[in-house]
Amino acid sequence: MGRIATILFAHKFGTTLEPECKMYRLAADVFNDTAMVLDCLSPALPKMLRVILLSFSSVLRALCGVAAGSSKASLSAHFAKWGNLGELNAKDSSQETVISLLGMLAGTVVVSHISTAVATWSWLIILLSVHLAVNHAAVRSVSLHTLNRQRANLVFSNYLEDKQVLTPNDVSAQERIFEWDGVLRWKGRRATGKSRVGVSLQEFLKPLAGAHSVTGSLRDDHLLLPRLIEVYTDEGYLLWYDPPNRLASVVFKSDISPQGHLRAWAHALLAAHRLDSQGLATSASMEEVLGMLKEVQKQLSGIWPTCMERIKDAGWDINSANIESTFRMRIEPNASDKGEGGSLQV
C-alpha cells in the first residue's frame, strides 16, 4: 500500500512540491504523527480493523517520505547561499544524528516513569503537539525569495494598491502555511476568485465556447479566441475570466519567461479584484470581462518594468517563478499570424 501511495502521490502532486515546499514540509510531520497515533490505537481494535488501520498508517508514512524528501531538497537549495549544497546536507545529517541520540536518551528517561494508559496517551499527545508546534514555527521562520502563487498575491496586491513592495521577511510573517490551491486573495484577506495557470487549450476554451451535444467539439460562436489572441499578441500567455465560476484560466505560450508567469498571475489577480469590487464577479458579460482584461493589461504595461525593478530590489528572485503547479502545457502561435489575430498550435 505504501509503495502504491508513493507513486500516486508523486504523480498527482509532484509539480506542486517545490512551489509549496513550506506547506509540504509541515504536512509531512502531520502525516508522520498521525501514523504514530494510528499505530498506538491498533492494538485495541479487532483484527480486521487493525489491518486496515495499519495499512492506512503505512500509506501516511509513505506520503511523509515523499513530501519530506522533496520539500527538504527545495529548502536546502534555498539555504545553500554559496552553492555549498553538499556541505549543508552533510551538516544536516550530522545534526539529525545528534537529535536522534538525544531523543533516545530522553525517551529512556520518560518511559521509565510511565506505567498507565492515561499517562502514555497524555505524554504522547503532549509530545506530538510540541513537535508540530515547533515545526510550524520553524517553517514560518523561513523567508523564501521566490514568488509562488500565495506570495505573489501578497506582493502584487500591496504594490498595486499602495505602491508598497513587501520584502521576503514581510511576506513570510503574513503568508499561510496551508492555503487553498490557486486562490486569488487580495492583500491576504478576501478571496476574489481562483486561477488555474498552465492549462491546456481545450480547458481554456471551455468557458468561451459551447460544446457540440454529439461530438463534444467546441464552437466559439462569439469569436472570442481570435480577439484574445490579438489582445495578447505581445504577451507570453492568454487569460480569460469565467464569472459564473469566478475562475481565471491561463494558457502559456511556448516562449513565456519566468517574468511572464508573474505577469499572468498579476493580471488574473487584478482583474478578479476589479470585477469583485464592482460587484460583477459572478454576473459580468463576456464583453465586460474582455473590456476589463484589456484595461488591466494596459495598466500593467505602464507599470510593469518599474514593478519588476522594485520587487527585485526588495530581495525577490524574479527569474525563478514558482507560479505553475500543473503539468506543463504550451501553445505555439503561428509566426505568420502574429499581430493579425492569428491561429494557435498546441
mmCIF file of C-alpha atoms in Angstrom:
data_model
loop_
_atom_site.group_PDB
_atom_site.id
_atom_site.type_symbol
_atom_site.label_atom_id
_atom_site.label_comp_id
_atom_site.label_asym_id
_atom_site.label_seq_id
_atom_site.Cartn_x
_atom_site.Cartn_y
_atom_site.Cartn_z
ATOM 1 C CA MET A 1 0.000 0.000 0.000
ATOM 2 C CA GLY A 2 2.773 2.399 0.924
ATOM 3 C CA ARG A 3 4.641 1.947 -2.351
ATOM 4 C CA ILE A 4 1.481 2.419 -4.398
ATOM 5 C CA ALA A 5 0.683 5.562 -2.391
ATOM 6 C CA THR A 6 4.200 6.893 -3.045
ATOM 7 C CA ILE A 7 3.790 6.522 -6.805
ATOM 8 C CA LEU A 8 0.293 8.045 -6.891
ATOM 9 C CA PHE A 9 1.217 10.944 -4.626
ATOM 10 C CA ALA A 10 4.299 11.825 -6.672
ATOM 11 C CA HIS A 11 2.242 11.663 -9.882
ATOM 12 C CA LYS A 12 -0.587 13.843 -8.557
ATOM 13 C CA PHE A 13 1.332 16.423 -6.530
ATOM 14 C CA GLY A 14 4.881 16.232 -7.895
ATOM 15 C CA THR A 15 4.685 19.601 -9.651
ATOM 16 C CA THR A 16 3.404 21.390 -6.533
ATOM 17 C CA LEU A 17 6.083 20.142 -4.139
ATOM 18 C CA GLU A 18 8.659 22.829 -4.948
ATOM 19 C CA PRO A 19 6.325 25.876 -5.121
ATOM 20 C CA GLU A 20 4.640 24.830 -1.874
ATOM 21 C CA CYS A 21 7.667 23.336 -0.107
ATOM 22 C CA LYS A 22 6.849 25.003 3.231
ATOM 23 C CA MET A 23 3.348 23.539 3.248
ATOM 24 C CA TYR A 24 4.517 20.031 2.357
ATOM 25 C CA ARG A 25 7.332 20.137 4.915
ATOM 26 C CA LEU A 26 4.804 20.696 7.690
ATOM 27 C CA ALA A 27 2.319 18.292 6.088
ATOM 28 C CA ALA A 28 4.988 15.573 6.243
ATOM 29 C CA ASP A 29 5.152 15.990 10.022
ATOM 30 C CA VAL A 30 1.364 15.832 10.254
ATOM 31 C CA PHE A 31 1.343 12.606 8.205
ATOM 32 C CA ASN A 32 4.046 11.036 10.360
ATOM 33 C CA ASP A 33 2.472 11.997 13.704
ATOM 34 C CA THR A 34 -0.954 10.799 12.559
ATOM 35 C CA ALA A 35 0.559 7.464 11.554
ATOM 36 C CA MET A 36 2.143 7.198 15.007
ATOM 37 C CA VAL A 37 -1.236 7.741 16.709
ATOM 38 C CA LEU A 38 -2.869 5.114 14.482
ATOM 39 C CA ASP A 39 -0.138 2.616 15.350
ATOM 40 C CA CYS A 40 -0.807 3.181 19.047
ATOM 41 C CA LEU A 41 -4.557 2.711 18.523
ATOM 42 C CA SER A 42 -4.257 -0.522 16.536
ATOM 43 C CA PRO A 43 -3.817 -2.993 19.474
ATOM 44 C CA ALA A 44 -7.241 -2.010 20.846
ATOM 45 C CA LEU A 45 -9.086 -2.881 17.612
ATOM 46 C CA PRO A 46 -10.330 -6.201 16.172
ATOM 47 C CA LYS A 47 -8.042 -7.997 13.752
ATOM 48 C CA MET A 48 -9.706 -6.813 10.530
ATOM 49 C CA LEU A 49 -9.895 -3.174 11.617
ATOM 50 C CA ARG A 50 -6.321 -3.394 12.855
ATOM 51 C CA VAL A 51 -5.098 -4.474 9.418
ATOM 52 C CA ILE A 52 -6.984 -1.611 7.774
ATOM 53 C CA LEU A 53 -5.629 0.889 10.302
ATOM 54 C CA LEU A 54 -2.033 -0.289 9.924
ATOM 55 C CA SER A 55 -2.368 -0.174 6.125
ATOM 56 C CA PHE A 56 -3.553 3.415 6.342
ATOM 57 C CA SER A 57 -0.665 4.141 8.704
ATOM 58 C CA SER A 58 1.838 2.785 6.166
ATOM 59 C CA VAL A 59 0.264 4.988 3.484
ATOM 60 C CA LEU A 60 0.704 8.079 5.667
ATOM 61 C CA ARG A 61 4.343 7.202 6.327
ATOM 62 C CA ALA A 62 4.926 6.788 2.596
ATOM 63 C CA LEU A 63 3.367 10.204 1.942
ATOM 64 C CA CYS A 64 5.574 11.622 4.695
ATOM 65 C CA GLY A 65 8.680 10.257 2.971
ATOM 66 C CA VAL A 66 7.827 11.810 -0.405
ATOM 67 C CA ALA A 67 6.700 15.167 0.993
ATOM 68 C CA ALA A 68 9.607 15.470 3.452
ATOM 69 C CA GLY A 69 12.284 14.433 0.967
ATOM 70 C CA SER A 70 11.190 16.736 -1.848
ATOM 71 C CA SER A 71 10.481 19.750 0.371
ATOM 72 C CA LYS A 72 13.802 19.263 2.161
ATOM 73 C CA ALA A 73 15.599 19.397 -1.197
ATOM 74 C CA SER A 74 13.940 22.719 -2.053
ATOM 75 C CA LEU A 75 14.640 24.208 1.363
ATOM 76 C CA SER A 76 18.250 23.002 1.279
ATOM 77 C CA ALA A 77 18.742 24.724 -2.076
ATOM 78 C CA HIS A 78 17.393 27.923 -0.503
ATOM 79 C CA PHE A 79 19.846 27.765 2.411
ATOM 80 C CA ALA A 80 22.850 26.880 0.227
ATOM 81 C CA LYS A 81 23.643 30.550 -0.440
ATOM 82 C CA TRP A 82 27.084 29.900 -1.929
ATOM 83 C CA GLY A 83 26.297 26.702 -3.792
ATOM 84 C CA ASN A 84 27.531 24.572 -0.881
ATOM 85 C CA LEU A 85 24.641 22.111 -1.027
ATOM 86 C CA GLY A 86 26.836 19.089 -0.276
ATOM 87 C CA GLU A 87 28.290 20.688 2.855
ATOM 88 C CA LEU A 88 24.830 21.731 4.014
ATOM 89 C CA ASN A 89 23.401 18.222 3.584
ATOM 90 C CA ALA A 90 26.361 16.688 5.441
ATOM 91 C CA LYS A 91 25.894 19.012 8.395
ATOM 92 C CA ASP A 92 22.130 18.437 8.333
ATOM 93 C CA SER A 93 22.658 14.671 8.519
ATOM 94 C CA SER A 94 25.034 15.105 11.463
ATOM 95 C CA GLN A 95 22.505 17.306 13.204
ATOM 96 C CA GLU A 96 19.761 14.722 12.704
ATOM 97 C CA THR A 97 22.022 12.032 14.192
ATOM 98 C CA VAL A 98 22.691 14.105 17.308
ATOM 99 C CA ILE A 99 18.989 14.902 17.729
ATOM 100 C CA SER A 100 18.070 11.217 17.340
ATOM 101 C CA LEU A 101 20.560 10.224 20.048
ATOM 102 C CA LEU A 102 19.252 12.907 22.406
ATOM 103 C CA GLY A 103 15.708 11.757 21.673
ATOM 104 C CA MET A 104 16.578 8.161 22.540
ATOM 105 C CA LEU A 105 18.137 9.235 25.844
ATOM 106 C CA ALA A 106 15.165 11.428 26.730
ATOM 107 C CA GLY A 107 12.762 8.633 25.755
ATOM 108 C CA THR A 108 14.556 6.202 28.044
ATOM 109 C CA VAL A 109 14.044 8.555 30.983
ATOM 110 C CA VAL A 110 10.392 9.300 30.182
ATOM 111 C CA VAL A 111 9.375 5.675 29.568
ATOM 112 C CA SER A 112 10.733 4.587 32.941
ATOM 113 C CA HIS A 113 8.204 6.882 34.664
ATOM 114 C CA ILE A 114 5.132 5.886 32.607
ATOM 115 C CA SER A 115 3.077 2.921 33.793
ATOM 116 C CA THR A 116 -0.575 3.627 32.915
ATOM 117 C CA ALA A 117 -2.513 4.028 29.676
ATOM 118 C CA VAL A 118 -3.663 7.503 30.675
ATOM 119 C CA ALA A 119 -0.093 8.645 31.245
ATOM 120 C CA THR A 120 1.025 7.058 27.984
ATOM 121 C CA TRP A 121 -1.619 8.840 25.908
ATOM 122 C CA SER A 122 -1.160 12.102 27.790
ATOM 123 C CA TRP A 123 2.571 12.191 27.123
ATOM 124 C CA LEU A 124 2.055 11.084 23.521
ATOM 125 C CA ILE A 125 -0.383 13.930 22.793
ATOM 126 C CA ILE A 126 1.804 16.479 24.609
ATOM 127 C CA LEU A 127 4.990 15.490 22.784
ATOM 128 C CA LEU A 128 3.289 15.320 19.377
ATOM 129 C CA SER A 129 1.727 18.743 19.972
ATOM 130 C CA VAL A 130 5.113 20.198 20.900
ATOM 131 C CA HIS A 131 6.635 18.558 17.811
ATOM 132 C CA LEU A 132 4.068 20.081 15.453
ATOM 133 C CA ALA A 133 4.177 23.489 17.168
ATOM 134 C CA VAL A 134 7.970 23.686 16.914
ATOM 135 C CA ASN A 135 7.961 22.585 13.277
ATOM 136 C CA HIS A 136 5.200 25.083 12.466
ATOM 137 C CA ALA A 137 7.287 27.870 13.986
ATOM 138 C CA ALA A 138 10.369 26.664 12.100
ATOM 139 C CA VAL A 139 8.558 26.607 8.753
ATOM 140 C CA ARG A 140 7.078 30.062 9.334
ATOM 141 C CA SER A 141 10.532 31.468 10.077
ATOM 142 C CA VAL A 142 11.813 30.559 6.598
ATOM 143 C CA SER A 143 11.750 33.525 4.205
ATOM 144 C CA LEU A 144 11.856 32.173 0.665
ATOM 145 C CA HIS A 145 12.917 34.591 -2.072
ATOM 146 C CA THR A 146 10.930 33.057 -4.936
ATOM 147 C CA LEU A 147 7.331 34.027 -5.701
ATOM 148 C CA ASN A 148 4.783 31.246 -5.617
ATOM 149 C CA ARG A 149 1.073 31.940 -6.026
ATOM 150 C CA GLN A 150 0.368 32.966 -2.421
ATOM 151 C CA ARG A 151 3.443 35.157 -2.100
ATOM 152 C CA ALA A 152 2.650 36.734 -5.484
ATOM 153 C CA ASN A 153 -0.844 37.561 -4.175
ATOM 154 C CA LEU A 154 0.645 39.442 -1.232
ATOM 155 C CA VAL A 155 3.398 41.220 -3.159
ATOM 156 C CA PHE A 156 1.322 42.321 -6.171
ATOM 157 C CA SER A 157 -1.828 43.321 -4.272
ATOM 158 C CA ASN A 158 0.156 45.548 -1.893
ATOM 159 C CA TYR A 159 2.116 47.090 -4.760
ATOM 160 C CA LEU A 160 -0.909 47.678 -6.994
ATOM 161 C CA GLU A 161 -2.961 49.274 -4.215
ATOM 162 C CA ASP A 162 -0.402 51.041 -2.010
ATOM 163 C CA LYS A 163 2.755 51.112 -4.178
ATOM 164 C CA GLN A 164 4.412 49.274 -1.286
ATOM 165 C CA VAL A 165 6.809 46.403 -2.002
ATOM 166 C CA LEU A 166 6.868 43.748 0.712
ATOM 167 C CA THR A 167 10.205 42.081 1.434
ATOM 168 C CA PRO A 168 10.572 38.299 1.800
ATOM 169 C CA ASN A 169 10.585 38.740 5.596
ATOM 170 C CA ASP A 170 7.349 40.769 5.452
ATOM 171 C CA VAL A 171 5.639 38.138 3.340
ATOM 172 C CA SER A 172 6.918 35.284 5.499
ATOM 173 C CA ALA A 173 5.173 36.845 8.506
ATOM 174 C CA GLN A 174 1.871 37.107 6.603
ATOM 175 C CA GLU A 175 1.653 34.028 4.400
ATOM 176 C CA ARG A 176 -0.348 30.992 5.421
ATOM 177 C CA ILE A 177 1.279 27.595 5.629
ATOM 178 C CA PHE A 178 -1.857 25.875 4.322
ATOM 179 C CA GLU A 179 -3.619 27.807 1.555
ATOM 180 C CA TRP A 180 -6.330 26.839 -0.927
ATOM 181 C CA ASP A 181 -4.900 25.799 -4.278
ATOM 182 C CA GLY A 182 -4.930 28.604 -6.853
ATOM 183 C CA VAL A 183 -6.864 31.110 -4.742
ATOM 184 C CA LEU A 184 -6.676 34.781 -5.725
ATOM 185 C CA ARG A 185 -6.548 36.661 -2.412
ATOM 186 C CA TRP A 186 -6.249 40.450 -2.243
ATOM 187 C CA LYS A 187 -3.767 41.637 0.437
ATOM 188 C CA GLY A 188 -4.064 38.373 2.325
ATOM 189 C CA ARG A 189 -7.713 38.911 3.194
ATOM 190 C CA ARG A 190 -10.724 38.409 0.942
ATOM 191 C CA ALA A 191 -10.587 35.707 -1.739
ATOM 192 C CA THR A 192 -11.755 37.245 -5.011
ATOM 193 C CA GLY A 193 -11.593 34.110 -7.161
ATOM 194 C CA LYS A 194 -9.405 31.238 -8.259
ATOM 195 C CA SER A 195 -6.886 30.808 -11.024
ATOM 196 C CA ARG A 196 -5.572 27.847 -12.972
ATOM 197 C CA VAL A 197 -2.300 28.508 -14.758
ATOM 198 C CA GLY A 198 -0.682 26.412 -17.461
ATOM 199 C CA VAL A 199 -3.932 24.719 -18.513
ATOM 200 C CA SER A 200 -4.417 23.018 -21.862
ATOM 201 C CA LEU A 201 -6.006 24.919 -24.745
ATOM 202 C CA GLN A 202 -9.080 22.683 -24.545
ATOM 203 C CA GLU A 203 -9.611 23.516 -20.854
ATOM 204 C CA PHE A 204 -9.053 27.187 -21.620
ATOM 205 C CA LEU A 205 -11.716 27.204 -24.356
ATOM 206 C CA LYS A 206 -14.494 25.535 -22.337
ATOM 207 C CA PRO A 207 -15.815 28.772 -20.749
ATOM 208 C CA LEU A 208 -15.535 30.578 -24.086
ATOM 209 C CA ALA A 209 -17.164 28.106 -26.435
ATOM 210 C CA GLY A 210 -20.146 25.789 -26.265
ATOM 211 C CA ALA A 211 -19.623 22.068 -26.767
ATOM 212 C CA HIS A 212 -21.443 20.134 -29.502
ATOM 213 C CA SER A 213 -24.035 17.808 -27.960
ATOM 214 C CA VAL A 214 -22.916 14.801 -30.033
ATOM 215 C CA THR A 215 -19.248 15.198 -30.900
ATOM 216 C CA GLY A 216 -18.214 17.277 -27.883
ATOM 217 C CA SER A 217 -16.245 19.631 -30.136
ATOM 218 C CA LEU A 218 -16.004 23.265 -29.039
ATOM 219 C CA ARG A 219 -17.622 26.039 -31.049
ATOM 220 C CA ASP A 220 -16.674 29.684 -30.475
ATOM 221 C CA ASP A 221 -19.829 31.478 -31.649
ATOM 222 C CA HIS A 222 -18.689 34.824 -30.222
ATOM 223 C CA LEU A 223 -15.269 34.634 -31.918
ATOM 224 C CA LEU A 224 -13.612 35.447 -28.605
ATOM 225 C CA LEU A 225 -10.481 33.391 -29.200
ATOM 226 C CA PRO A 226 -9.247 35.446 -32.209
ATOM 227 C CA ARG A 227 -9.911 38.614 -30.209
ATOM 228 C CA LEU A 228 -7.978 37.268 -27.237
ATOM 229 C CA ILE A 229 -5.072 36.278 -29.476
ATOM 230 C CA GLU A 230 -4.988 39.849 -30.754
ATOM 231 C CA VAL A 231 -5.152 41.314 -27.234
ATOM 232 C CA TYR A 232 -2.285 39.121 -26.004
ATOM 233 C CA THR A 233 -0.115 39.331 -29.121
ATOM 234 C CA ASP A 234 2.832 40.742 -27.178
ATOM 235 C CA GLU A 235 2.292 38.614 -24.063
ATOM 236 C CA GLY A 236 3.508 35.118 -23.285
ATOM 237 C CA TYR A 237 0.079 33.930 -22.231
ATOM 238 C CA LEU A 238 -3.681 34.029 -22.870
ATOM 239 C CA LEU A 239 -6.005 34.833 -19.956
ATOM 240 C CA TRP A 240 -9.768 34.534 -19.545
ATOM 241 C CA TYR A 241 -12.004 35.036 -16.504
ATOM 242 C CA ASP A 242 -15.171 32.946 -16.155
ATOM 243 C CA PRO A 243 -17.647 34.910 -13.960
ATOM 244 C CA PRO A 244 -20.060 32.062 -13.046
ATOM 245 C CA ASN A 245 -17.204 30.054 -11.552
ATOM 246 C CA ARG A 246 -15.052 33.050 -10.512
ATOM 247 C CA LEU A 247 -12.212 31.252 -12.263
ATOM 248 C CA ALA A 248 -9.323 32.767 -14.217
ATOM 249 C CA SER A 249 -7.727 30.371 -16.705
ATOM 250 C CA VAL A 250 -4.268 30.988 -18.127
ATOM 251 C CA VAL A 251 -2.666 29.147 -21.031
ATOM 252 C CA PHE A 252 1.031 29.752 -21.628
ATOM 253 C CA LYS A 253 2.789 30.255 -24.935
ATOM 254 C CA SER A 254 5.957 28.298 -25.647
ATOM 255 C CA ASP A 255 8.234 31.335 -25.344
ATOM 256 C CA ILE A 256 6.993 32.597 -21.970
ATOM 257 C CA SER A 257 9.620 33.711 -19.449
ATOM 258 C CA PRO A 258 9.550 33.480 -15.620
ATOM 259 C CA GLN A 259 8.555 37.150 -15.503
ATOM 260 C CA GLY A 260 5.753 36.300 -17.923
ATOM 261 C CA HIS A 261 4.447 33.801 -15.344
ATOM 262 C CA LEU A 262 4.422 36.558 -12.740
ATOM 263 C CA ARG A 263 2.685 38.995 -15.068
ATOM 264 C CA ALA A 264 -0.016 36.455 -15.925
ATOM 265 C CA TRP A 265 -0.716 35.924 -12.217
ATOM 266 C CA ALA A 266 -0.761 39.675 -11.515
ATOM 267 C CA HIS A 267 -3.141 40.132 -14.448
ATOM 268 C CA ALA A 268 -5.539 37.487 -13.127
ATOM 269 C CA LEU A 269 -5.319 38.859 -9.563
ATOM 270 C CA LEU A 270 -6.036 42.460 -10.512
ATOM 271 C CA ALA A 271 -8.833 41.548 -12.951
ATOM 272 C CA ALA A 272 -10.577 39.376 -10.347
ATOM 273 C CA HIS A 273 -10.220 42.156 -7.748
ATOM 274 C CA ARG A 274 -11.668 44.779 -10.115
ATOM 275 C CA LEU A 275 -14.667 42.617 -11.018
ATOM 276 C CA ASP A 276 -15.254 41.751 -7.365
ATOM 277 C CA SER A 277 -15.067 45.374 -6.192
ATOM 278 C CA GLN A 278 -17.569 46.391 -8.904
ATOM 279 C CA GLY A 279 -19.996 43.619 -7.960
ATOM 280 C CA LEU A 280 -19.511 41.867 -11.307
ATOM 281 C CA ALA A 281 -17.504 38.856 -10.126
ATOM 282 C CA THR A 282 -20.291 36.374 -10.977
ATOM 283 C CA SER A 283 -22.518 38.372 -13.322
ATOM 284 C CA ALA A 284 -20.253 40.141 -15.835
ATOM 285 C CA SER A 285 -20.986 39.588 -19.514
ATOM 286 C CA MET A 286 -18.322 38.347 -21.919
ATOM 287 C CA GLU A 287 -17.883 41.839 -23.334
ATOM 288 C CA GLU A 288 -17.485 43.319 -19.845
ATOM 289 C CA VAL A 289 -14.886 40.691 -18.963
ATOM 290 C CA LEU A 290 -12.988 41.301 -22.197
ATOM 291 C CA GLY A 291 -13.042 45.040 -21.594
ATOM 292 C CA MET A 292 -11.773 44.576 -18.053
ATOM 293 C CA LEU A 293 -8.944 42.304 -19.201
ATOM 294 C CA LYS A 294 -7.887 44.896 -21.788
ATOM 295 C CA GLU A 295 -7.983 47.668 -19.176
ATOM 296 C CA VAL A 296 -5.888 45.696 -16.701
ATOM 297 C CA GLN A 297 -3.395 44.739 -19.406
ATOM 298 C CA LYS A 298 -2.959 48.392 -20.339
ATOM 299 C CA GLN A 299 -2.379 49.334 -16.692
ATOM 300 C CA LEU A 300 0.172 46.558 -16.180
ATOM 301 C CA SER A 301 2.037 47.517 -19.351
ATOM 302 C CA GLY A 302 2.581 51.002 -17.948
ATOM 303 C CA ILE A 303 3.928 49.940 -14.553
ATOM 304 C CA TRP A 304 5.487 46.519 -15.165
ATOM 305 C CA PRO A 305 9.163 47.459 -15.722
ATOM 306 C CA THR A 306 9.168 49.639 -12.588
ATOM 307 C CA CYS A 307 7.277 46.997 -10.638
ATOM 308 C CA MET A 308 9.787 44.274 -11.519
ATOM 309 C CA GLU A 309 12.722 46.523 -10.680
ATOM 310 C CA ARG A 310 11.340 47.431 -7.258
ATOM 311 C CA ILE A 311 10.439 43.818 -6.467
ATOM 312 C CA LYS A 312 13.960 42.736 -7.408
ATOM 313 C CA ASP A 313 15.474 45.482 -5.235
ATOM 314 C CA ALA A 314 13.350 44.249 -2.306
ATOM 315 C CA GLY A 315 15.169 40.908 -2.454
ATOM 316 C CA TRP A 316 12.899 38.769 -4.620
ATOM 317 C CA ASP A 317 14.187 36.419 -7.309
ATOM 318 C CA ILE A 318 12.121 37.394 -10.358
ATOM 319 C CA ASN A 319 13.886 34.914 -12.635
ATOM 320 C CA SER A 320 12.640 31.808 -10.830
ATOM 321 C CA ALA A 321 8.852 31.978 -10.779
ATOM 322 C CA ASN A 322 7.018 29.177 -8.955
ATOM 323 C CA ILE A 323 3.569 30.020 -10.251
ATOM 324 C CA GLU A 324 2.900 26.916 -12.333
ATOM 325 C CA SER A 325 1.886 23.815 -10.377
ATOM 326 C CA THR A 326 0.435 21.573 -13.088
ATOM 327 C CA PHE A 327 1.892 19.519 -15.900
ATOM 328 C CA ARG A 328 3.415 21.986 -18.315
ATOM 329 C CA MET A 329 1.211 22.630 -21.342
ATOM 330 C CA ARG A 330 2.183 25.159 -24.005
ATOM 331 C CA ILE A 331 0.714 26.598 -27.188
ATOM 332 C CA GLU A 332 2.648 27.829 -30.213
ATOM 333 C CA PRO A 333 1.370 30.904 -32.105
ATOM 334 C CA ASN A 334 1.861 30.633 -35.870
ATOM 335 C CA ALA A 335 4.666 33.035 -36.705
ATOM 336 C CA SER A 336 2.992 34.238 -39.884
ATOM 337 C CA ASP A 337 -0.170 35.143 -37.994
ATOM 338 C CA LYS A 338 1.286 37.069 -35.037
ATOM 339 C CA GLY A 339 -0.201 40.507 -34.762
ATOM 340 C CA GLU A 340 -3.073 39.571 -37.079
ATOM 341 C CA GLY A 341 -5.339 37.719 -34.658
ATOM 342 C CA GLY A 342 -3.844 34.502 -35.993
ATOM 343 C CA SER A 343 -4.074 30.855 -35.039
ATOM 344 C CA LEU A 344 -2.504 28.637 -32.405
ATOM 345 C CA GLN A 345 -0.921 25.240 -32.298
ATOM 346 C CA VAL A 346 -0.770 23.086 -29.184
#
